[in-house]
Coordinates of C-alpha atoms in Angstrom, one line a residue:
Chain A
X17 CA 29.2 -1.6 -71.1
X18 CA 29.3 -0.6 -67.6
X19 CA 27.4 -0.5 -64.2
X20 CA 27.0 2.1 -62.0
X21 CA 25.0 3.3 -59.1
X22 CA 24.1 6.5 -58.0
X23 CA 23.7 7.0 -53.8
X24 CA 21.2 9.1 -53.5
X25 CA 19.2 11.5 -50.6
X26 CA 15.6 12.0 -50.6
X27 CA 15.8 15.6 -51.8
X28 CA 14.4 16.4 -55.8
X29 CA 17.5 18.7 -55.9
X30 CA 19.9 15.8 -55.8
X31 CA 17.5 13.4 -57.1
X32 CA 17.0 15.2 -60.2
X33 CA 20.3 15.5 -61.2
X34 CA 21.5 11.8 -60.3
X35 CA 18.3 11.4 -62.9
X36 CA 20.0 13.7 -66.1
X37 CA 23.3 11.7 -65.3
X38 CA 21.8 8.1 -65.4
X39 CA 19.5 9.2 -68.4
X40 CA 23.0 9.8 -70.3
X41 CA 24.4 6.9 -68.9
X42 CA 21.4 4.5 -70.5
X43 CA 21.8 6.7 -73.7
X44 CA 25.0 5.5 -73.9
X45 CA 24.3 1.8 -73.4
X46 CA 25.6 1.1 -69.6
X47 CA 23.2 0.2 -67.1
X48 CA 22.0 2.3 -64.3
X49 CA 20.9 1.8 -61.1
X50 CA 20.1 3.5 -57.5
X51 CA 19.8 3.2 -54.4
X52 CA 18.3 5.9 -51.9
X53 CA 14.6 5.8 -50.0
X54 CA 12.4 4.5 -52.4
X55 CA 9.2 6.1 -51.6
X56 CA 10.6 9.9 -52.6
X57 CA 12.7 8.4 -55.5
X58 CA 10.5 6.8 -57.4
X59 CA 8.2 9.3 -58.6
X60 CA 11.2 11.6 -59.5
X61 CA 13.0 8.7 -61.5
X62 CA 10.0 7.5 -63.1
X63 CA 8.9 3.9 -63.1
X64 CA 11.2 2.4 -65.2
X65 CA 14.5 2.9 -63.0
X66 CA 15.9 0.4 -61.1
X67 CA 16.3 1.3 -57.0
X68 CA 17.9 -0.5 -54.4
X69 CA 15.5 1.1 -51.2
X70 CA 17.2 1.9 -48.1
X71 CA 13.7 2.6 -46.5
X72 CA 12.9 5.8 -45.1
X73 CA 13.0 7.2 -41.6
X74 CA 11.4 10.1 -40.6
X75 CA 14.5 13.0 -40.6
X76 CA 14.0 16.4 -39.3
X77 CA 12.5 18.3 -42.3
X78 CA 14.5 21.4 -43.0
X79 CA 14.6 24.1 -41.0
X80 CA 16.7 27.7 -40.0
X81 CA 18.9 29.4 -41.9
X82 CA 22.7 30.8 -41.6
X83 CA 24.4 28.1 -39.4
X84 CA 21.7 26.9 -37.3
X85 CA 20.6 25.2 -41.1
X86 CA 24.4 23.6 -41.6
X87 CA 24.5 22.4 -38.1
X88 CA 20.6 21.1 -38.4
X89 CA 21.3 19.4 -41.9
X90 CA 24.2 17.4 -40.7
X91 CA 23.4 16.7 -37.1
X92 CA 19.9 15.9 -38.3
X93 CA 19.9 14.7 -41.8
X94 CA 23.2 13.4 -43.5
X95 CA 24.8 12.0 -40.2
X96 CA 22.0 10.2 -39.2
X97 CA 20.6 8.9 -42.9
X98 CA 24.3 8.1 -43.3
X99 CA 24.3 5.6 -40.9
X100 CA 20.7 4.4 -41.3
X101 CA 21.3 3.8 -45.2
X102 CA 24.8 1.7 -45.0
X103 CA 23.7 -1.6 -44.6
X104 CA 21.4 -1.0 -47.4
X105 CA 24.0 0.7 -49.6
X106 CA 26.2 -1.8 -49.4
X107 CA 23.6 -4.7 -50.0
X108 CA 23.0 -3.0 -53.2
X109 CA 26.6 -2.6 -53.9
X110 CA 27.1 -6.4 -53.1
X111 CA 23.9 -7.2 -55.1
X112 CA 24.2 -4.9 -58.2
X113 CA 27.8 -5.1 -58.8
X114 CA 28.6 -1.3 -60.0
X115 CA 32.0 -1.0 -61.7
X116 CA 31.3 2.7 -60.0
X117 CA 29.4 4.4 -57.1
X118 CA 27.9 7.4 -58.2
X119 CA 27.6 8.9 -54.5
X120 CA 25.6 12.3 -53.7
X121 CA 27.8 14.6 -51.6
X122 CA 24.8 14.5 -49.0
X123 CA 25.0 10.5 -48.7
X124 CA 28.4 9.9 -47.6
X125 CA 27.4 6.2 -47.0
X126 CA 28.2 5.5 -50.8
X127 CA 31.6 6.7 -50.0
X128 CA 31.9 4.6 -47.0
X129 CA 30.7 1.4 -48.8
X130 CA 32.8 2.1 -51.8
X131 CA 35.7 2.4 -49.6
X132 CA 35.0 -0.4 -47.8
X133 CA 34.3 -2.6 -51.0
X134 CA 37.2 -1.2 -52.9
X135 CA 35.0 0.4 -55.6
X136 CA 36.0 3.0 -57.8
X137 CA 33.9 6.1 -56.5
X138 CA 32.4 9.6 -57.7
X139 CA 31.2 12.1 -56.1
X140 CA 28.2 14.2 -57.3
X141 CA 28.2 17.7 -55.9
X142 CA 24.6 19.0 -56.3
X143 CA 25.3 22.2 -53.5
X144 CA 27.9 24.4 -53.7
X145 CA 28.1 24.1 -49.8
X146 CA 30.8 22.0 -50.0
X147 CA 32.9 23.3 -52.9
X148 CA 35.4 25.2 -52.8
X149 CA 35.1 24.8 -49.0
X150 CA 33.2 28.2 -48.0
X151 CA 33.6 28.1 -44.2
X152 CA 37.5 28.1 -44.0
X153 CA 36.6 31.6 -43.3
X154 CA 35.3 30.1 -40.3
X155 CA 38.1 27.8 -38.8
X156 CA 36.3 26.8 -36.2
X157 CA 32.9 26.2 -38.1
X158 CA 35.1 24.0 -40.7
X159 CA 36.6 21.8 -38.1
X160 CA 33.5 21.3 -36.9
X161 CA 32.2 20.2 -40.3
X162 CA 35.2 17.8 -41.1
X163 CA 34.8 16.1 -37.7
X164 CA 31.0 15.4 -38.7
X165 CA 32.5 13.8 -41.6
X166 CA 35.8 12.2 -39.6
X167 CA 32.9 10.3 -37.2
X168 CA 31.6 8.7 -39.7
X169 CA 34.2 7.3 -40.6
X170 CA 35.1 6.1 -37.2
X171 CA 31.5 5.0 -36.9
X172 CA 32.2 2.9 -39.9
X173 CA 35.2 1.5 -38.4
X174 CA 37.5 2.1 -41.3
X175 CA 41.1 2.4 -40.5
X176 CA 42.1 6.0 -39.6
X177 CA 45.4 5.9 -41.2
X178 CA 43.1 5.5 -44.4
X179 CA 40.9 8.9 -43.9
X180 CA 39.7 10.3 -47.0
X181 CA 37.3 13.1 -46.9
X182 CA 33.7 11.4 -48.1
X183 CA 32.3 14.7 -49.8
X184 CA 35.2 14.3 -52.3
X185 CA 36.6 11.0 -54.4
X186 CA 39.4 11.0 -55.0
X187 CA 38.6 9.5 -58.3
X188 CA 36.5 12.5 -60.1
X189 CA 34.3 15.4 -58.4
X190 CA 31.3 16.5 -60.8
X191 CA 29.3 19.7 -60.1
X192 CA 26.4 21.0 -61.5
X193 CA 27.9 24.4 -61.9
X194 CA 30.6 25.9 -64.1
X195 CA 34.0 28.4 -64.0
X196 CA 31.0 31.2 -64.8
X197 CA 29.7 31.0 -61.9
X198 CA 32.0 29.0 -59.2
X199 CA 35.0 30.3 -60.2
X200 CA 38.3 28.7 -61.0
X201 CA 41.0 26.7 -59.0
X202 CA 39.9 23.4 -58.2
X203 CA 41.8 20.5 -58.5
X204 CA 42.1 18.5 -61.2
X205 CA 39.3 15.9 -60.5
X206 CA 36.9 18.5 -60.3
X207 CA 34.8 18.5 -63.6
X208 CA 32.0 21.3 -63.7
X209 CA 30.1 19.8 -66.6
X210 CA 27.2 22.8 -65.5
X211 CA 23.7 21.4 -64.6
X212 CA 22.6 17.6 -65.6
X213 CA 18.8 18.1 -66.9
X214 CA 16.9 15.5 -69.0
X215 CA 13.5 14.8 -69.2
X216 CA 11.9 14.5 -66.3
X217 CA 9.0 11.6 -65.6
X218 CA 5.6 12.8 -64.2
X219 CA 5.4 16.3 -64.7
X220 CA 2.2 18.4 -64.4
X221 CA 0.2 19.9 -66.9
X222 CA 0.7 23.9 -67.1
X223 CA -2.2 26.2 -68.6
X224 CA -0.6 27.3 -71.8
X225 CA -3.1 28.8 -73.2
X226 CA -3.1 31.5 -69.8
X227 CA 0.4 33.1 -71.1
X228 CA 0.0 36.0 -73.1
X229 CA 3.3 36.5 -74.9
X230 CA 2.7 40.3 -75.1
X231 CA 3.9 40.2 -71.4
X232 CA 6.9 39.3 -69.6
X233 CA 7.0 36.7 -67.5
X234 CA 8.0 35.6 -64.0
X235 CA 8.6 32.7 -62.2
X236 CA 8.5 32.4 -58.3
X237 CA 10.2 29.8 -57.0
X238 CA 11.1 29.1 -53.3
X239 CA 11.6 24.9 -53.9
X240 CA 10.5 22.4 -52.2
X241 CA 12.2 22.7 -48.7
X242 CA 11.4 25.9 -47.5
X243 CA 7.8 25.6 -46.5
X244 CA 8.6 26.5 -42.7
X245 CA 9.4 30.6 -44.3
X246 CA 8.1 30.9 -47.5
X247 CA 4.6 32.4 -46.7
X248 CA 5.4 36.0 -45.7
X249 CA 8.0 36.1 -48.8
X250 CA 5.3 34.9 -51.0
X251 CA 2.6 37.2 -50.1
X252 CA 5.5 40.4 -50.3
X253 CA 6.3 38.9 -53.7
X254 CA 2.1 38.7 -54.5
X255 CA 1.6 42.3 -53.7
X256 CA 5.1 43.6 -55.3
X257 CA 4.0 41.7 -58.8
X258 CA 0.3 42.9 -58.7
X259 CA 0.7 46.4 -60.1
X260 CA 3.2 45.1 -62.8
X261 CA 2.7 44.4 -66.1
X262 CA 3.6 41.2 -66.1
X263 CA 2.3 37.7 -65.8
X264 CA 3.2 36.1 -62.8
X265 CA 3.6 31.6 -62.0
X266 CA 3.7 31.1 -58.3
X267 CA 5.2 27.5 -57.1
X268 CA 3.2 27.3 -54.4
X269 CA -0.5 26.1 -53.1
X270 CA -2.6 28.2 -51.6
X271 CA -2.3 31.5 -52.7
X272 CA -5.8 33.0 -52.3
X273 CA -7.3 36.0 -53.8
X274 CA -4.9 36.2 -56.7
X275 CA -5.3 38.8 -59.8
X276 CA -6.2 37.5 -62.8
X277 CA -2.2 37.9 -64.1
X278 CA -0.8 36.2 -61.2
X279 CA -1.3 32.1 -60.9
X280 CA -0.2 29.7 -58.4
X281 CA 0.5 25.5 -58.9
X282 CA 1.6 23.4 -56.1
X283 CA 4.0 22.2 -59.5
X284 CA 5.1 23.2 -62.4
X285 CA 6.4 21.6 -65.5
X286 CA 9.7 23.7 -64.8
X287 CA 12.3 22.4 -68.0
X288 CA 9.2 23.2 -70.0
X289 CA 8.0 26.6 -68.5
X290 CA 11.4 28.1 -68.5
X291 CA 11.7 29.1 -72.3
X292 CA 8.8 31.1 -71.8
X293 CA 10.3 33.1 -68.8
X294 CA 12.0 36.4 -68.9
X295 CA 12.8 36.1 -64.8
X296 CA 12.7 34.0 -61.9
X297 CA 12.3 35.0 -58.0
X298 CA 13.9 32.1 -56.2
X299 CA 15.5 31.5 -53.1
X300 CA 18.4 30.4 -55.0
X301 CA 18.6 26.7 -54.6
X302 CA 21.6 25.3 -57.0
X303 CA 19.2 23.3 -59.4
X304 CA 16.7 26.4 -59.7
X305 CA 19.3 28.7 -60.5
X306 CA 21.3 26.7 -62.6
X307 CA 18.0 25.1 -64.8
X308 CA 17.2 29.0 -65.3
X309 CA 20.3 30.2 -66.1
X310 CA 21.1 26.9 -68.6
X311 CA 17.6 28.7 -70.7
X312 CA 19.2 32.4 -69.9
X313 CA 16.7 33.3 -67.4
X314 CA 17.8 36.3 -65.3
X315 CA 17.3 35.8 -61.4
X316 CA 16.4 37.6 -58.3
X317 CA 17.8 35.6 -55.3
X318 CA 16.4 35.7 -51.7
X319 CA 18.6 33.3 -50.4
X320 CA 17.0 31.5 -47.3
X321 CA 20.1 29.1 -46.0
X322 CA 22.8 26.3 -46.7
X323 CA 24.4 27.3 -50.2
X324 CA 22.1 29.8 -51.7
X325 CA 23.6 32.9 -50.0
X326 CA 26.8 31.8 -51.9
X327 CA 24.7 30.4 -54.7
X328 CA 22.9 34.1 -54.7
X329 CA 26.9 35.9 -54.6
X330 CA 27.6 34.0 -57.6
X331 CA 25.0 35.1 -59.7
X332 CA 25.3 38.9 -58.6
X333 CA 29.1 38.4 -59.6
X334 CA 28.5 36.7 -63.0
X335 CA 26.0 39.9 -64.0
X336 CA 23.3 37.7 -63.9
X337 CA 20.6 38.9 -61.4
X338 CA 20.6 40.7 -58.1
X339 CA 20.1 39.6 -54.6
X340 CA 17.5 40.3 -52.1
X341 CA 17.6 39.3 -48.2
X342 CA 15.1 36.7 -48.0
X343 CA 13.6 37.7 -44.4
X344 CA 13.5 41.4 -44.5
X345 CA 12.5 41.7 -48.7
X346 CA 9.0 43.4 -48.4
X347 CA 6.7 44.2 -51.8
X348 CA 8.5 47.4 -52.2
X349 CA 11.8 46.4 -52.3
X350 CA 10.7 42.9 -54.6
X351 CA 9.7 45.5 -56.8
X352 CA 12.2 47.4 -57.3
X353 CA 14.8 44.3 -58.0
X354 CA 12.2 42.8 -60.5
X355 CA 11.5 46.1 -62.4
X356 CA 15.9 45.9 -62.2
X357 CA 16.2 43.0 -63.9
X358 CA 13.5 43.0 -66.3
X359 CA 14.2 46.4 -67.5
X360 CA 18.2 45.7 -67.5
X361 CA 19.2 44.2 -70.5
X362 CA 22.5 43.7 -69.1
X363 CA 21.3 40.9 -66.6
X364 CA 19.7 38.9 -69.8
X365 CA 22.9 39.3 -71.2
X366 CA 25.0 37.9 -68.5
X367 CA 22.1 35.1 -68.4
X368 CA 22.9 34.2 -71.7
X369 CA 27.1 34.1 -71.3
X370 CA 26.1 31.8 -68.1
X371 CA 24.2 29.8 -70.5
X372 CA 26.8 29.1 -72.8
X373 CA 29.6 28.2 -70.5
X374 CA 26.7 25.4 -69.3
X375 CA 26.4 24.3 -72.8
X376 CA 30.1 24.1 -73.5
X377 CA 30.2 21.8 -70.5
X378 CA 28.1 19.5 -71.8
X379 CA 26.0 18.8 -68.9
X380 CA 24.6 15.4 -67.9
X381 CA 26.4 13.7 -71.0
X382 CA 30.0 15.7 -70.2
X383 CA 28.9 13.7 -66.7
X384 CA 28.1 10.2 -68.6
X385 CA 31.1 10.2 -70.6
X386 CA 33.7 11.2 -67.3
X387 CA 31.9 8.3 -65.6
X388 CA 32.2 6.2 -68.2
X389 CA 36.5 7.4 -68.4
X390 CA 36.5 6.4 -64.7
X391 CA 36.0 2.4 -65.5
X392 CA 38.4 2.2 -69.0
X393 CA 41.2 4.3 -67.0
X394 CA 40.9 2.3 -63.1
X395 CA 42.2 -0.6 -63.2
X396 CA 40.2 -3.3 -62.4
X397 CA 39.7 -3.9 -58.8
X398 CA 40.7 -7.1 -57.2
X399 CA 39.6 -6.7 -53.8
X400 CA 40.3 -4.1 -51.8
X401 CA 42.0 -0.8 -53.7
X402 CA 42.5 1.5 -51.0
X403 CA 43.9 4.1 -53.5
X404 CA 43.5 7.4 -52.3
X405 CA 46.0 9.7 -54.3
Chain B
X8 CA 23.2 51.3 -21.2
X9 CA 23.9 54.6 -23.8
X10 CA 26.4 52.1 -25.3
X11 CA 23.6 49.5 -25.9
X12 CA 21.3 52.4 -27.6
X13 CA 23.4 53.6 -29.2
X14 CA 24.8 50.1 -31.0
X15 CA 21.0 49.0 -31.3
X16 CA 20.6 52.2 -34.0
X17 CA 23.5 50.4 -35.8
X18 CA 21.9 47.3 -35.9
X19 CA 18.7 48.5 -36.5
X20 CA 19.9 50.6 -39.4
X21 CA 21.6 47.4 -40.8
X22 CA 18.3 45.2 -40.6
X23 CA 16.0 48.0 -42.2
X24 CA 12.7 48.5 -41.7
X25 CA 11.2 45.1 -42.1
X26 CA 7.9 44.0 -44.3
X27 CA 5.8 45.0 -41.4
X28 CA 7.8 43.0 -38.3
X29 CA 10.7 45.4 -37.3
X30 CA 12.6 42.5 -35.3
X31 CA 12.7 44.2 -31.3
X32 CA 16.4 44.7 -30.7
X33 CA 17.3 43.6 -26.8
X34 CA 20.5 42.4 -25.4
X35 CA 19.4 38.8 -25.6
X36 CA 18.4 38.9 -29.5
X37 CA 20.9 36.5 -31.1
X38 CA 22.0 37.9 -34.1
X39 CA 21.5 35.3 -36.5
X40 CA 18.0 33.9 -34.7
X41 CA 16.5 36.8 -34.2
X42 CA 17.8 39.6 -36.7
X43 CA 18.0 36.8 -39.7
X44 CA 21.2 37.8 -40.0
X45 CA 23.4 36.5 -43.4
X46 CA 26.9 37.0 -43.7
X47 CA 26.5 40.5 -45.7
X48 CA 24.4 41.8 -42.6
X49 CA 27.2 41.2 -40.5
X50 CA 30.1 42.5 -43.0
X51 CA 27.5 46.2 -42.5
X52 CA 27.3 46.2 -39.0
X53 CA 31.1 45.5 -39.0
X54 CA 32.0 48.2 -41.1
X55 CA 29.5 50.6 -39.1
X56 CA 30.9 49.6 -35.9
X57 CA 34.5 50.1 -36.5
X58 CA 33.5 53.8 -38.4
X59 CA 31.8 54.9 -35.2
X60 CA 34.2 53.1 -32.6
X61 CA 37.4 52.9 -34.2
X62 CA 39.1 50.3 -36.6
X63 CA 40.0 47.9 -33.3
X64 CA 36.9 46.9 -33.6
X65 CA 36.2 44.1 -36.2
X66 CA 33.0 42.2 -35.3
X67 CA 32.8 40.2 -38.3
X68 CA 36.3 39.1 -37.5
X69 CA 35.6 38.2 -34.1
X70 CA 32.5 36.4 -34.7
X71 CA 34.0 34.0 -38.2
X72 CA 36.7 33.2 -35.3
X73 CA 33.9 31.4 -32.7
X74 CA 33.1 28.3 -32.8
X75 CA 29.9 27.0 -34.3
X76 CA 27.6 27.1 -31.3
X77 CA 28.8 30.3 -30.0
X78 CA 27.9 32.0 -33.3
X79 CA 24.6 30.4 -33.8
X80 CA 23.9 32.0 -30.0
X81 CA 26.1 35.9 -30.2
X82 CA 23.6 38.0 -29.2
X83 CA 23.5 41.6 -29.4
X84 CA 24.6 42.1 -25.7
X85 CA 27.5 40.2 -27.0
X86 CA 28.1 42.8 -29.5
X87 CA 28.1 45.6 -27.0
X88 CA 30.4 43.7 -24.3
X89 CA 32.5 43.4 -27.0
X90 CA 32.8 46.5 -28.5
X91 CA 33.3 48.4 -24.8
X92 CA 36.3 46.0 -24.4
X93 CA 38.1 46.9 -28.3
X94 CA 36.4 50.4 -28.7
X95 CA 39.3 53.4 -28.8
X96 CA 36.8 55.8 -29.1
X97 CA 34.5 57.2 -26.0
X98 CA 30.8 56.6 -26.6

């Protein structure tokens, strides 16, 4: 049996996932452990995990879109919580003894420290921002975005003959998508195993009883970052959904003077709820639209920033829903794309296709068991291996 | 300034009529800031421009070739300097 531990952000759309691959890993008898700011880990990974805290400083909350948002999220949130997190990340490394470092694209310092250590390293991509490198049609946007990553590795002092790029092992790559919807070409170390779900500690309680399963239903879902924008797209999506037929769950709080077929929760019990949803309104976050398509829900996307313009592209190209411009949809237009896709058969059809490439994948236990390939095949480390084929 | 009117209709065409809060179009709007622009937004106003001013003018090329800064800040007066410079069509 083997150790590993997963380097994580703060953000539920990383956490989550790190979550559905450590469940598997436990599963299958290896112990688990993380180590990431403890305070918004915790209630995501339940009470039982084990986590290493780096502490948490006060970062920037999200903000912008288009590439204000890229520039914001790495000047302002993985640079700095890089270097604030090392010395802990390595502490745990030193202390827990991981034969390999599960490391979140978003917390480079797990790639640093497993470099440094000469641990064999993973990376967990849990964006699609950085695969399949979307800016080179921006050469001057991606040099900009490699030297964020270059300084800190200068920062770190490791050897610059050495340079590896931290957002990719060169040991194994998973992503929480598949072929369906990222397309093909990656290297071989790239495994899409499609998205890593398992049960998730602490969820709410959902009114059951409320859904009448005469109606369709809807699910709107901007996630948990985007509080700075979501309130004029949520009132357009209120007053596009109140003359429908449906029945309508709002992820929000706050929503005042709702109908009687429209309900809003500050949380839902969303693995749960989706079975019981014919579409969801999001602004495309990976994890939303991948947990909806992984049950065959149909989308509309309103992508906001970071990866869920591309996010939003990939799910008009796989059939599976249509996309709407975040800023500019009004109730009119929401309308008219969720009367599209409800009344489209073809979109539910494309869901399901999307659906079955995930379960072919074999999500968080496809994940477990190349993890688990990574220790048999390495060779043991003495020191420092400095491999970086 | 029949230039700048005349590409403001473009770019006002290209960000539609807006739930309530047409964004005001002036030559210091940045494009991205102020008119939300996304990447497909730009790809229009591309293809509009070169159909009205001739095919020597490629916007979106232009602006994926700036660095990051300078396409976080391209405002629409931007837009027009650079479409008098490329334009082989009289306005």
């Amino acid at each position: 049996m083997s150790r590993f531990l997963f380097v994580v952000p703060p953000l539920a759309g990383h956490v989550n996932p790190a979550h559905g691959v450590g469940q598997a890993l436990l599963r299958a008898g290896h112990e688990v452990a993380y180590v990431g700011p403890e305070m918004h880990l915790r209630p995501l990974l339940g009470e039982n995990a084990l986590v290493f805290p780096t502490g948490t400083r006060l970062h920037r909350p999200q903000s912008d879109h288009g590439l204000a948002a890229i520039r914001s999220v790495w000047d302002r949130f993985i640079v700095p919580f890089a270097k604030f997190s090392l010395p802990a990340v390595e502490r745990a490394a030193t202390e827990f003894r991981p034969d390999v470092l599960v490391v979140d694209q978003h917390s480079p310092a797990g790639a640093i420290a497993a470099h440094r250590l000469g641990l064999t390293w993973a990376t967990l991509a849990c964006s699609t921002m950085d695969l399949g490198e979307p800016l080179t049609d921006l050469p001057r946007v991606h040099a900009w975005l490699t030297g964020r990553v270059q300084h800190l590795w200068d920062k770190a002092g490791l050897p610059a003959d050495e340079y590896l790029d931290l957002r990719f092992s060169p040991h194994l790559v998973l992503a929480s998508t598949t072929a369906a919807l990222a397309g093909s070409g990656f290297p071989d170390r790239f495994r899409f195993v499609g998205p890593m779900l398992a049960e998730r500690p602490n969820q709410p309680d959902f009114p059951w009883e409320w859904l009448d399963p005469d109606r369709p239903h809807v699910l709107v879902s901007v996630g948990t970052l985007a509080d700075d924008v979501s309130e004029r797209f949520l009132s357009e999506a209120v007053a596009a959904l109140t003359p429908l037929d449906v029945q309508a769950v709002f992820v929000a709080e706050n929503l005042p003077d709702l109908p009687g077929h429209l309900i809003a929760l500050p949380r839902v019990p969303m693995l749960d709820l989706l079975p019981r949803m014919d579409l969801v309104v999001t602004h495309g976050g990976l994890n939303t639209v991948c947990e909806s398509l992984a049950h065959g829900v149909p989308l509309v996307v309103a992508p906001i920033r970071h990866d869920q313009p591309i996010n939003a592209n990939q799910v008009v190209a796989a059939g599976a829903g249509v996309r709407v411009g975040f800023a500019r949809a009004d109730a009119g237009l929401l309308r008219a794309a969720i009367t599209e896709v409800l009344g489209g058969p073809g979109y539910r059809v494309a869901a399901a296709r999307v659906r079955e490439s995930f379960a072919e994948a074999g999500g968080a236990a496809a994940a477990a068991a190349a993890l688990a390939g990574l220790v048999t095949e390495e060779p043991v480390s003495t020191g420092l291996s400095r491999s970086t084929s | 300034m029949a230039l700048f009117e005349e590409i403001a209709g473009i770019l006002r065409e290209v960000v539609g009529p807006c739930g309530g809060c047409p964004p005001e179009i002036t030559p210091n709007a940045t494009l991205e800031g102020d008119l939300r622009f996304d990447s497909l937004d730009l790809t229009a106003a591309s293809a509009a421009l070169a159909r009205r001013f001739g095919p020597a003018v490629d916007l979106a090329g232009h602006v994926r070739g700036l660095g990051l800064d300078e396409i976080i800040g391209f405002t629409v007066g931007q837009v027009v300097e650079y479409v008098a410079d490329r334009s082989t069509v009289s306005a």
